[in-house]
Amino acid sequence: MRGAFHQRVPADSHTPKLVSGSFQEWLNELRWPQQEMPDIVLALGEAVSNACEHAYPVGLDGVISIRVECLAGPNGTRRLILTIADTGAWRDPPARIHDRRHGMAIMRATTDFMHLDGTAAGTRIKLISRPAQLVDH
């Protein structure tokens, strides 16, 4: 089984898509079930998008740290533990838009566990996937 997925990425508008692509590649190498991938990829994408949009003021270069580990569970199942962290300070969007502000609800709906810890030193999101059986080849 391949080791942990770890990336430090810039907090910009292109990052969520790039991270999602490399995360999917890692999940394929890990033999994560295809039917289980969309939810966990979406959850990670939402966490990264939130950090890109809310952590750093416009014009300030920011970094997002992503770490994902695969842990063994009972009966041959596995879970992913995702940690997404930034060192920025939370910023609300400039205006409430009706199709926005669903990121945390999406993360909660697509994982078994979601916890957000925001401080003046940054924000850390922890996500735990639903249990899955790895695919045998």
Backbone as a printed PyTorch tensor [residue, N CA C, xyz], in Angstrom:
tensor([[[  0.8450,  -1.1650,   0.0000],
         [  0.0000,   0.0000,   0.0000],
         [  0.8970,   1.2360,   0.0000]],

        [[  0.5720,   2.1830,  -0.8080],
         [  1.3500,   3.4160,  -0.9110],
         [  1.2020,   4.2360,   0.3670]],

        [[  2.2320,   4.9870,   0.7360],
         [  2.2230,   5.8080,   1.9440],
         [  1.1900,   6.9110,   1.8920]],

        [[  1.3260,   7.8300,   2.8000],
         [  0.3740,   8.9310,   2.9280],
         [  0.4420,   9.8620,   1.7200]],

        [[ -0.6780,  10.5050,   1.4570],
         [ -0.7760,  11.5520,   0.4440],
         [ -0.4770,  12.8540,   1.1670]],

        [[  0.5110,  13.5880,   0.6830],
         [  0.8690,  14.8380,   1.3500],
         [  1.2210,  15.8700,   0.2940]],

        [[  0.6130,  17.0370,   0.4040],
         [  0.9170,  18.1370,  -0.5110],
         [  0.8770,  19.4490,   0.2470]],

        [[  1.7650,  20.3500,  -0.1370],
         [  1.6980,  21.7640,   0.2770],
         [  1.4770,  22.5240,  -1.0180]],

        [[  0.3690,  23.2390,  -1.0830],
         [ -0.0480,  23.8580,  -2.3330],
         [ -0.3800,  25.3290,  -2.1160]],

        [[ -0.2720,  26.1320,  -3.1790],
         [ -0.6520,  27.5480,  -3.0500],
         [ -2.1640,  27.6930,  -2.9260]],

        [[ -2.5780,  28.6940,  -2.2010],
         [ -4.0080,  28.9760,  -2.0250],
         [ -4.4760,  29.8640,  -3.1660]],

        [[ -4.7280,  29.2370,  -4.3280],
         [ -5.2280,  30.0100,  -5.4650],
         [ -6.3640,  29.2680,  -6.1500]],

        [[ -6.9700,  29.8840,  -7.1180],
         [ -8.1860,  29.3440,  -7.7320],
         [ -7.9680,  28.0460,  -8.5170]],

        [[ -6.7330,  27.7440,  -8.9140],
         [ -6.4620,  26.5220,  -9.6840],
         [ -6.2030,  25.3150,  -8.7860]],

        [[ -5.9010,  25.5680,  -7.5460],
         [ -5.4640,  24.5090,  -6.6390],
         [ -6.4880,  23.4070,  -6.4050]],

        [[ -7.7640,  23.7040,  -6.1450],
         [ -8.7000,  22.6010,  -5.8720],
         [ -8.7480,  21.5520,  -6.9810]],

        [[ -8.7590,  21.9820,  -8.2180],
         [ -8.8150,  21.0320,  -9.3360],
         [ -7.5280,  20.2070,  -9.4240]],

        [[ -6.3870,  20.8530,  -9.2400],
         [ -5.1080,  20.1390,  -9.2930],
         [ -4.9890,  19.1220,  -8.1660]],

        [[ -5.3950,  19.5170,  -6.9750],
         [ -5.3410,  18.6080,  -5.8290],
         [ -6.2760,  17.4270,  -6.0510]],

        [[ -7.4900,  17.6840,  -6.5340],
         [ -8.4410,  16.5980,  -6.7770],
         [ -7.8780,  15.5760,  -7.7490]],

        [[ -7.2170,  16.0430,  -8.8030],
         [ -6.6350,  15.1270,  -9.7850],
         [ -5.5400,  14.2610,  -9.1940]],

        [[ -4.6230,  14.8550,  -8.4510],
         [ -3.5330,  14.0640,  -7.8700],
         [ -4.0520,  13.1560,  -6.7530]],

        [[ -5.0800,  13.5890,  -6.0390],
         [ -5.6790,  12.7540,  -4.9990],
         [ -6.3530,  11.5310,  -5.6210]],

        [[ -7.0560,  11.7220,  -6.7280],
         [ -7.6800,  10.5830,  -7.4120],
         [ -6.6340,   9.5910,  -7.8870]],

        [[ -5.5130,  10.0710,  -8.4010],
         [ -4.4240,   9.1700,  -8.8080],
         [ -3.9380,   8.3550,  -7.6160]],

        [[ -3.7570,   9.0160,  -6.4730],
         [ -3.3050,   8.3220,  -5.2670],
         [ -4.3310,   7.2770,  -4.8390]],

        [[ -5.6220,   7.6320,  -4.8840],
         [ -6.6680,   6.6730,  -4.5230],
         [ -6.6470,   5.4630,  -5.4510]],

        [[ -6.3970,   5.6780,  -6.7340],
         [ -6.2940,   4.5600,  -7.6740],
         [ -5.1260,   3.6600,  -7.3130]],

        [[ -3.9800,   4.2450,  -6.9920],
         [ -2.8180,   3.4530,  -6.5830],
         [ -3.1000,   2.6990,  -5.2880]],

        [[ -3.8930,   3.3000,  -4.4280],
         [ -4.2650,   2.7030,  -3.1520],
         [ -5.2900,   1.5760,  -3.3320]],

        [[ -5.8930,   1.5020,  -4.5130],
         [ -6.9550,   0.5500,  -4.8310],
         [ -8.2380,   0.8710,  -4.0600]],

        [[ -8.5000,   2.1810,  -3.9010],
         [ -9.7390,   2.6100,  -3.2610],
         [-10.8950,   2.3110,  -4.2080]],

        [[-12.0330,   1.8340,  -3.7290],
         [-13.1490,   1.4840,  -4.6180],
         [-13.6480,   2.6940,  -5.4180]],

        [[-13.8330,   2.4890,  -6.7130],
         [-14.2870,   3.5550,  -7.6020],
         [-15.5970,   4.1800,  -7.1290]],

        [[-16.5200,   3.3660,  -6.6310],
         [-17.8200,   3.8870,  -6.2130],
         [-17.7120,   4.7470,  -4.9530]],

        [[-16.6240,   4.6140,  -4.2040],
         [-16.4280,   5.3980,  -2.9850],
         [-15.6290,   6.6830,  -3.2360]],

        [[-15.0070,   6.8070,  -4.4080],
         [-14.1350,   7.9490,  -4.6840],
         [-14.8410,   9.2950,  -4.7810]],

        [[-15.9710,   9.3980,  -5.4760],
         [-16.5490,  10.7400,  -5.6720],
         [-16.7980,  11.5090,  -4.3770]],

        [[-17.3170,  10.8400,  -3.3530],
         [-17.6210,  11.5520,  -2.1110],
         [-16.3690,  12.0830,  -1.4220]],

        [[-15.3380,  11.2580,  -1.3150],
         [-14.1540,  11.7000,  -0.5810],
         [-13.3570,  12.7260,  -1.3950]],

        [[-13.3610,  12.6070,  -2.7110],
         [-12.7060,  13.6100,  -3.5570],
         [-13.4480,  14.9430,  -3.4520]],

        [[-14.7750,  14.8950,  -3.4400],
         [-15.5740,  16.1080,  -3.2840],
         [-15.3130,  16.7570,  -1.9230]],

        [[-15.2600,  15.9600,  -0.8730],
         [-15.0090,  16.4990,   0.4660],
         [-13.6530,  17.2080,   0.5270]],

        [[-12.6230,  16.5770,  -0.0230],
         [-11.3010,  17.2140,  -0.0380],
         [-11.3370,  18.4870,  -0.8730]],

        [[-11.9740,  18.4380,  -2.0220],
         [-12.0670,  19.6170,  -2.8800],
         [-12.7560,  20.7840,  -2.1830]],

        [[-13.8010,  20.5060,  -1.4250],
         [-14.5040,  21.5570,  -0.6850],
         [-13.6170,  22.1560,   0.4030]],

        [[-12.8820,  21.3160,   1.1100],
         [-11.9920,  21.8090,   2.1600],
         [-10.8920,  22.6980,   1.5760]],

        [[-10.3200,  22.2720,   0.4630],
         [ -9.2630,  23.0550,  -0.1820],
         [ -9.8520,  24.3500,  -0.7470]],

        [[-11.0060,  24.2770,  -1.3590],
         [-11.6580,  25.4780,  -1.8900],
         [-11.9290,  26.4920,  -0.7890]],

        [[-12.4140,  26.0080,   0.3560],
         [-12.6680,  26.9170,   1.4720],
         [-11.3900,  27.6200,   1.9070]],

        [[-10.3090,  26.8790,   2.0030],
         [ -9.0340,  27.4900,   2.4010],
         [ -8.5830,  28.5150,   1.3530]],

        [[ -8.7300,  28.1800,   0.0870],
         [ -8.3240,  29.1040,  -0.9830],
         [ -9.1490,  30.3890,  -0.9470]],

        [[-10.4380,  30.2720,  -0.6890],
         [-11.3300,  31.4250,  -0.7510],
         [-11.3710,  32.2560,   0.5250]],

        [[-11.1490,  31.6180,   1.6720],
         [-11.4160,  32.3050,   2.9250],
         [-10.2090,  32.5660,   3.8130]],

        [[ -9.0910,  31.9100,   3.5860],
         [ -7.9980,  31.9850,   4.5580],
         [ -7.1060,  33.2100,   4.4000]],

        [[ -6.8690,  33.6190,   3.1670],
         [ -5.8690,  34.6540,   2.9290],
         [ -6.4700,  35.8430,   2.1940]],

        [[ -6.1060,  37.0510,   2.6010],
         [ -6.5870,  38.2360,   1.8790],
         [ -6.0670,  38.2520,   0.4410]],

        [[ -6.8270,  38.8630,  -0.4390],
         [ -6.4150,  38.9890,  -1.8360],
         [ -5.0470,  39.6620,  -1.8880]],

        [[ -4.1540,  39.0810,  -2.6600],
         [ -2.8140,  39.6230,  -2.8070],
         [ -1.7870,  39.0240,  -1.8580]],

        [[ -2.2310,  38.2630,  -0.8620],
         [ -1.3090,  37.6270,   0.0680],
         [ -1.1480,  36.1720,  -0.3290]],

        [[  0.0850,  35.7650,  -0.5740],
         [  0.3470,  34.3720,  -0.9260],
         [  0.1380,  33.4920,   0.2970]],

        [[ -0.6420,  32.4730,   0.1260],
         [ -0.9010,  31.5440,   1.2150],
         [ -0.6230,  30.1220,   0.7840]],

        [[ -0.4550,  29.2550,   1.7630],
         [ -0.1600,  27.8430,   1.5120],
         [ -1.1820,  26.9980,   2.2650]],

        [[ -1.5570,  25.9070,   1.6380],
         [ -2.4640,  24.9340,   2.2480],
         [ -1.7030,  23.6260,   2.3620]],

        [[ -1.7770,  23.0200,   3.5150],
         [ -1.1320,  21.7280,   3.7540],
         [ -2.2090,  20.6490,   3.7820]],

        [[ -1.9790,  19.5760,   3.0170],
         [ -2.9430,  18.4830,   2.9150],
         [ -2.2250,  17.1930,   3.2640]],

        [[ -2.8200,  16.4200,   4.1640],
         [ -2.2640,  15.1210,   4.5100],
         [ -3.4130,  14.1280,   4.5980]],

        [[ -3.2440,  12.9840,   3.9370],
         [ -4.2480,  11.9260,   3.9660],
         [ -3.5370,  10.6220,   4.2930]],

        [[ -4.0690,   9.9160,   5.2710],
         [ -3.5460,   8.6120,   5.6400],
         [ -4.6440,   7.5780,   5.5070]],

        [[ -4.2570,   6.3770,   5.1320],
         [ -5.1990,   5.2660,   5.0400],
         [ -4.9410,   4.3410,   6.2240]],

        [[ -5.9760,   4.1380,   7.0250],
         [ -5.8450,   3.3120,   8.2230],
         [ -6.7010,   2.0620,   8.1070]],

        [[ -6.1540,   0.9520,   8.5790],
         [ -6.8820,  -0.3100,   8.5650],
         [ -7.9860,  -0.2950,   9.6080]],

        [[ -9.0980,  -0.9100,   9.2430],
         [-10.2370,  -1.0230,  10.1530],
         [-10.6290,  -2.4800,  10.3030]],

        [[-11.7750,  -2.7410,  10.9100],
         [-12.2120,  -4.1240,  11.1100],
         [-12.6580,  -4.7770,   9.7960]],

        [[-12.5300,  -6.0820,   9.7490],
         [-13.0260,  -6.8920,   8.6200],
         [-12.4590,  -6.4660,   7.2750]],

        [[-11.2120,  -6.0510,   7.2580],
         [-10.5710,  -5.6830,   5.9960],
         [-10.9580,  -4.3290,   5.4450]],

        [[-11.6640,  -3.5330,   6.2260],
         [-12.0300,  -2.2030,   5.7430],
         [-10.8780,  -1.2280,   5.9720]],

        [[-10.9620,  -0.0990,   5.3030],
         [ -9.9890,   0.9770,   5.4590],
         [-10.7600,   2.2950,   5.5650]],

        [[-10.1260,   3.2530,   6.2140],
         [-10.6690,   4.6120,   6.2790],
         [ -9.5560,   5.5820,   5.9260]],

        [[ -9.9500,   6.7000,   5.3650],
         [ -9.0140,   7.7750,   5.0870],
         [ -9.1860,   8.8570,   6.1390]],

        [[ -8.0700,   9.3220,   6.6720],
         [ -8.0530,  10.4280,   7.6110],
         [ -7.4180,  11.6030,   6.8700]],

        [[ -8.1930,  12.6550,   6.6340],
         [ -7.7300,  13.8150,   5.8770],
         [ -7.5660,  15.0040,   6.8140]],

        [[ -6.4570,  15.6950,   6.6870],
         [ -6.2220,  16.9190,   7.4380],
         [ -5.8390,  18.0000,   6.4420]],

        [[ -6.5880,  19.0800,   6.4450],
         [ -6.3530,  20.2120,   5.5450],
         [ -6.1330,  21.4280,   6.4390]],

        [[ -4.9890,  22.0900,   6.2870],
         [ -4.6610,  23.1930,   7.1940],
         [ -4.1160,  24.3870,   6.4290]],

        [[ -4.4120,  25.5770,   6.9730],
         [ -3.8350,  26.8090,   6.4420],
         [ -3.3700,  27.6510,   7.6220]],

        [[ -2.6450,  28.7060,   7.3320],
         [ -2.1580,  29.5960,   8.3880],
         [ -2.7800,  30.9870,   8.2520]],

        [[ -3.8920,  31.0550,   7.5630],
         [ -4.5720,  32.3330,   7.3750],
         [ -5.6000,  32.5930,   8.4580]],

        [[ -6.3360,  33.6600,   8.2810],
         [ -7.4350,  34.0250,   9.1810],
         [ -8.7310,  34.0000,   8.3790]],

        [[ -9.7610,  33.4030,   8.9260],
         [-11.0290,  33.2320,   8.2080],
         [-11.5580,  34.5690,   7.7100]],

        [[-11.9710,  34.5920,   6.4340],
         [-12.6180,  35.7660,   5.8260],
         [-13.9470,  35.3350,   5.2730]],

        [[-14.9940,  36.0460,   5.6050],
         [-16.2960,  35.7810,   5.0000],
         [-16.2950,  36.2870,   3.5700]],

        [[-17.0740,  35.6470,   2.6880],
         [-17.2120,  36.1820,   1.3300],
         [-17.7990,  37.5870,   1.3920]],

        [[-17.5230,  38.4350,   0.3990],
         [-18.0020,  39.8120,   0.4440],
         [-19.5140,  39.9450,   0.4270]],

        [[-20.2190,  39.0300,  -0.1880],
         [-21.6820,  39.1190,  -0.2400],
         [-22.2620,  37.7140,  -0.1810]],

        [[-23.4140,  37.5930,   0.4300],
         [-24.0790,  36.2930,   0.4940],
         [-24.6890,  35.9930,  -0.8760]],

        [[-24.2870,  34.8890,  -1.4220],
         [-24.7800,  34.4470,  -2.7240],
         [-25.5410,  33.1480,  -2.4830]],

        [[-26.7190,  33.0040,  -3.0710],
         [-27.5990,  31.8860,  -2.7460],
         [-27.0060,  30.5150,  -3.0260]],

        [[-26.0960,  30.3730,  -3.9750],
         [-25.5630,  29.0560,  -4.2950],
         [-24.2020,  28.8080,  -3.6360]],

        [[-23.8740,  29.5650,  -2.6230],
         [-22.6000,  29.4190,  -1.9290],
         [-22.8440,  29.0050,  -0.4790]],

        [[-21.7640,  28.8610,   0.2480],
         [-21.8080,  28.5400,   1.6770],
         [-22.3500,  27.1470,   1.9460]],

        [[-22.0610,  26.2240,   1.0810],
         [-22.5000,  24.8460,   1.2840],
         [-21.3190,  23.9120,   1.5420]],

        [[-20.1000,  24.4430,   1.5620],
         [-18.9030,  23.6100,   1.6750],
         [-18.8800,  22.7220,   2.8960]],

        [[-19.1700,  23.2780,   4.0610],
         [-19.1250,  22.4600,   5.2730],
         [-20.2440,  21.4240,   5.2880]],

        [[-21.4020,  21.7780,   4.7860],
         [-22.4970,  20.8080,   4.7000],
         [-22.1370,  19.6730,   3.7470]],

        [[-21.4750,  20.0040,   2.6520],
         [-21.0520,  18.9760,   1.7020],
         [-20.0110,  18.0650,   2.3410]],

        [[-19.0420,  18.6550,   3.0560],
         [-18.0310,  17.8260,   3.7250],
         [-18.6720,  16.8820,   4.7370]],

        [[-19.6280,  17.3770,   5.4920],
         [-20.3150,  16.5260,   6.4790],
         [-21.1010,  15.4030,   5.7880]],

        [[-21.7430,  15.7290,   4.6680],
         [-22.5800,  14.7500,   3.9710],
         [-21.7760,  13.6770,   3.2470]],

        [[-20.5300,  13.9610,   2.9230],
         [-19.7380,  13.0260,   2.1210],
         [-18.6910,  12.2690,   2.9310]],

        [[-18.6890,  12.4590,   4.2510],
         [-17.7480,  11.7510,   5.1220],
         [-18.4850,  11.2550,   6.3630]],

        [[-17.8010,  10.4260,   7.1550],
         [-18.3650,   9.9950,   8.4340],
         [-18.1080,  10.9950,   9.5490]],

        [[-17.0940,  11.8480,   9.3710],
         [-16.7220,  12.7800,  10.4290],
         [-16.1020,  14.0170,   9.8070]],

        [[-16.4630,  15.1850,  10.3500],
         [-15.8500,  16.4430,   9.9290],
         [-15.7120,  17.3340,  11.1510]],

        [[-14.5310,  17.8790,  11.3390],
         [-14.3070,  18.8160,  12.4390],
         [-13.4820,  19.9770,  11.9140]],

        [[-13.9110,  21.1900,  12.2250],
         [-13.1950,  22.4010,  11.8360],
         [-12.7040,  23.0820,  13.0970]],

        [[-11.4190,  23.4080,  13.1110],
         [-10.8220,  24.1200,  14.2300],
         [-10.1850,  25.3820,  13.6740]],

        [[-10.8140,  26.5210,  13.9090],
         [-10.3050,  27.7890,  13.4090],
         [ -9.7740,  28.6480,  14.5450]],

        [[ -8.5530,  29.1140,  14.3920],
         [ -7.9390,  30.0000,  15.3780],
         [ -7.3020,  31.1700,  14.6400]],

        [[ -6.7450,  32.1000,  15.3930],
         [ -6.0440,  33.2290,  14.7780],
         [ -4.8080,  32.7630,  14.0230]],

        [[ -4.3110,  31.5700,  14.3390],
         [ -3.1190,  31.0300,  13.6760],
         [ -3.4530,  30.2130,  12.4370]],

        [[ -4.7410,  30.0330,  12.1320],
         [ -5.1180,  29.2720,  10.9450],
         [ -6.3120,  28.3770,  11.2050]],

        [[ -6.6420,  27.6120,  10.1850],
         [ -7.7850,  26.7100,  10.2460],
         [ -7.3220,  25.3080,   9.8930]],

        [[ -7.8420,  24.3380,  10.6260],
         [ -7.5380,  22.9230,  10.3690],
         [ -8.8680,  22.1840,  10.2630]],

        [[ -9.0210,  21.4460,   9.1750],
         [-10.2020,  20.6170,   8.9760],
         [ -9.7630,  19.1700,   8.9970]],

        [[-10.4720,  18.3740,   9.7900],
         [-10.2130,  16.9370,   9.8150],
         [-11.4460,  16.2260,   9.2850]],

        [[-11.2250,  15.3310,   8.3370],
         [-12.2960,  14.5410,   7.7390],
         [-11.9390,  13.0630,   7.8680]],

        [[-12.9390,  12.2350,   8.1060],
         [-12.7410,  10.7850,   8.1240],
         [-13.7430,  10.1790,   7.1550]],

        [[-13.2240,   9.4090,   6.2270],
         [-14.0840,   8.7950,   5.2040],
         [-14.9680,   7.7120,   5.7960]],

        [[-15.9340,   7.3250,   5.0220],
         [-16.7050,   6.1310,   5.3540],
         [-15.7950,   4.9180,   5.1550]],

        [[-16.0430,   3.8230,   5.8530],
         [-15.1940,   2.6470,   5.6570],
         [-15.3810,   2.0660,   4.2650]],

        [[-14.3070,   1.5530,   3.7050],
         [-14.3600,   0.9540,   2.3630],
         [-13.4360,  -0.2530,   2.2970]],

        [[-13.7910,  -1.1920,   1.4830],
         [-12.9360,  -2.3390,   1.2040],
         [-12.0150,  -1.9660,   0.0490]],

        [[-10.7210,  -2.2150,   0.1870],
         [ -9.8310,  -1.9630,  -0.9360],
         [-10.1010,  -2.9950,  -2.0210]],

        [[ -9.8980,  -2.6030,  -3.2460],
         [-10.1780,  -3.4550,  -4.3930],
         [ -9.0070,  -4.3960,  -4.6280]],

        [[ -9.2920,  -5.6900,  -4.7700],
         [ -8.2310,  -6.6650,  -5.0980],
         [ -7.9910,  -6.6620,  -6.5940]],

        [[ -6.7190,  -6.7780,  -6.9640],
         [ -6.3770,  -6.8560,  -8.3990],
         [ -5.8660,  -8.2140,  -8.7410]]])
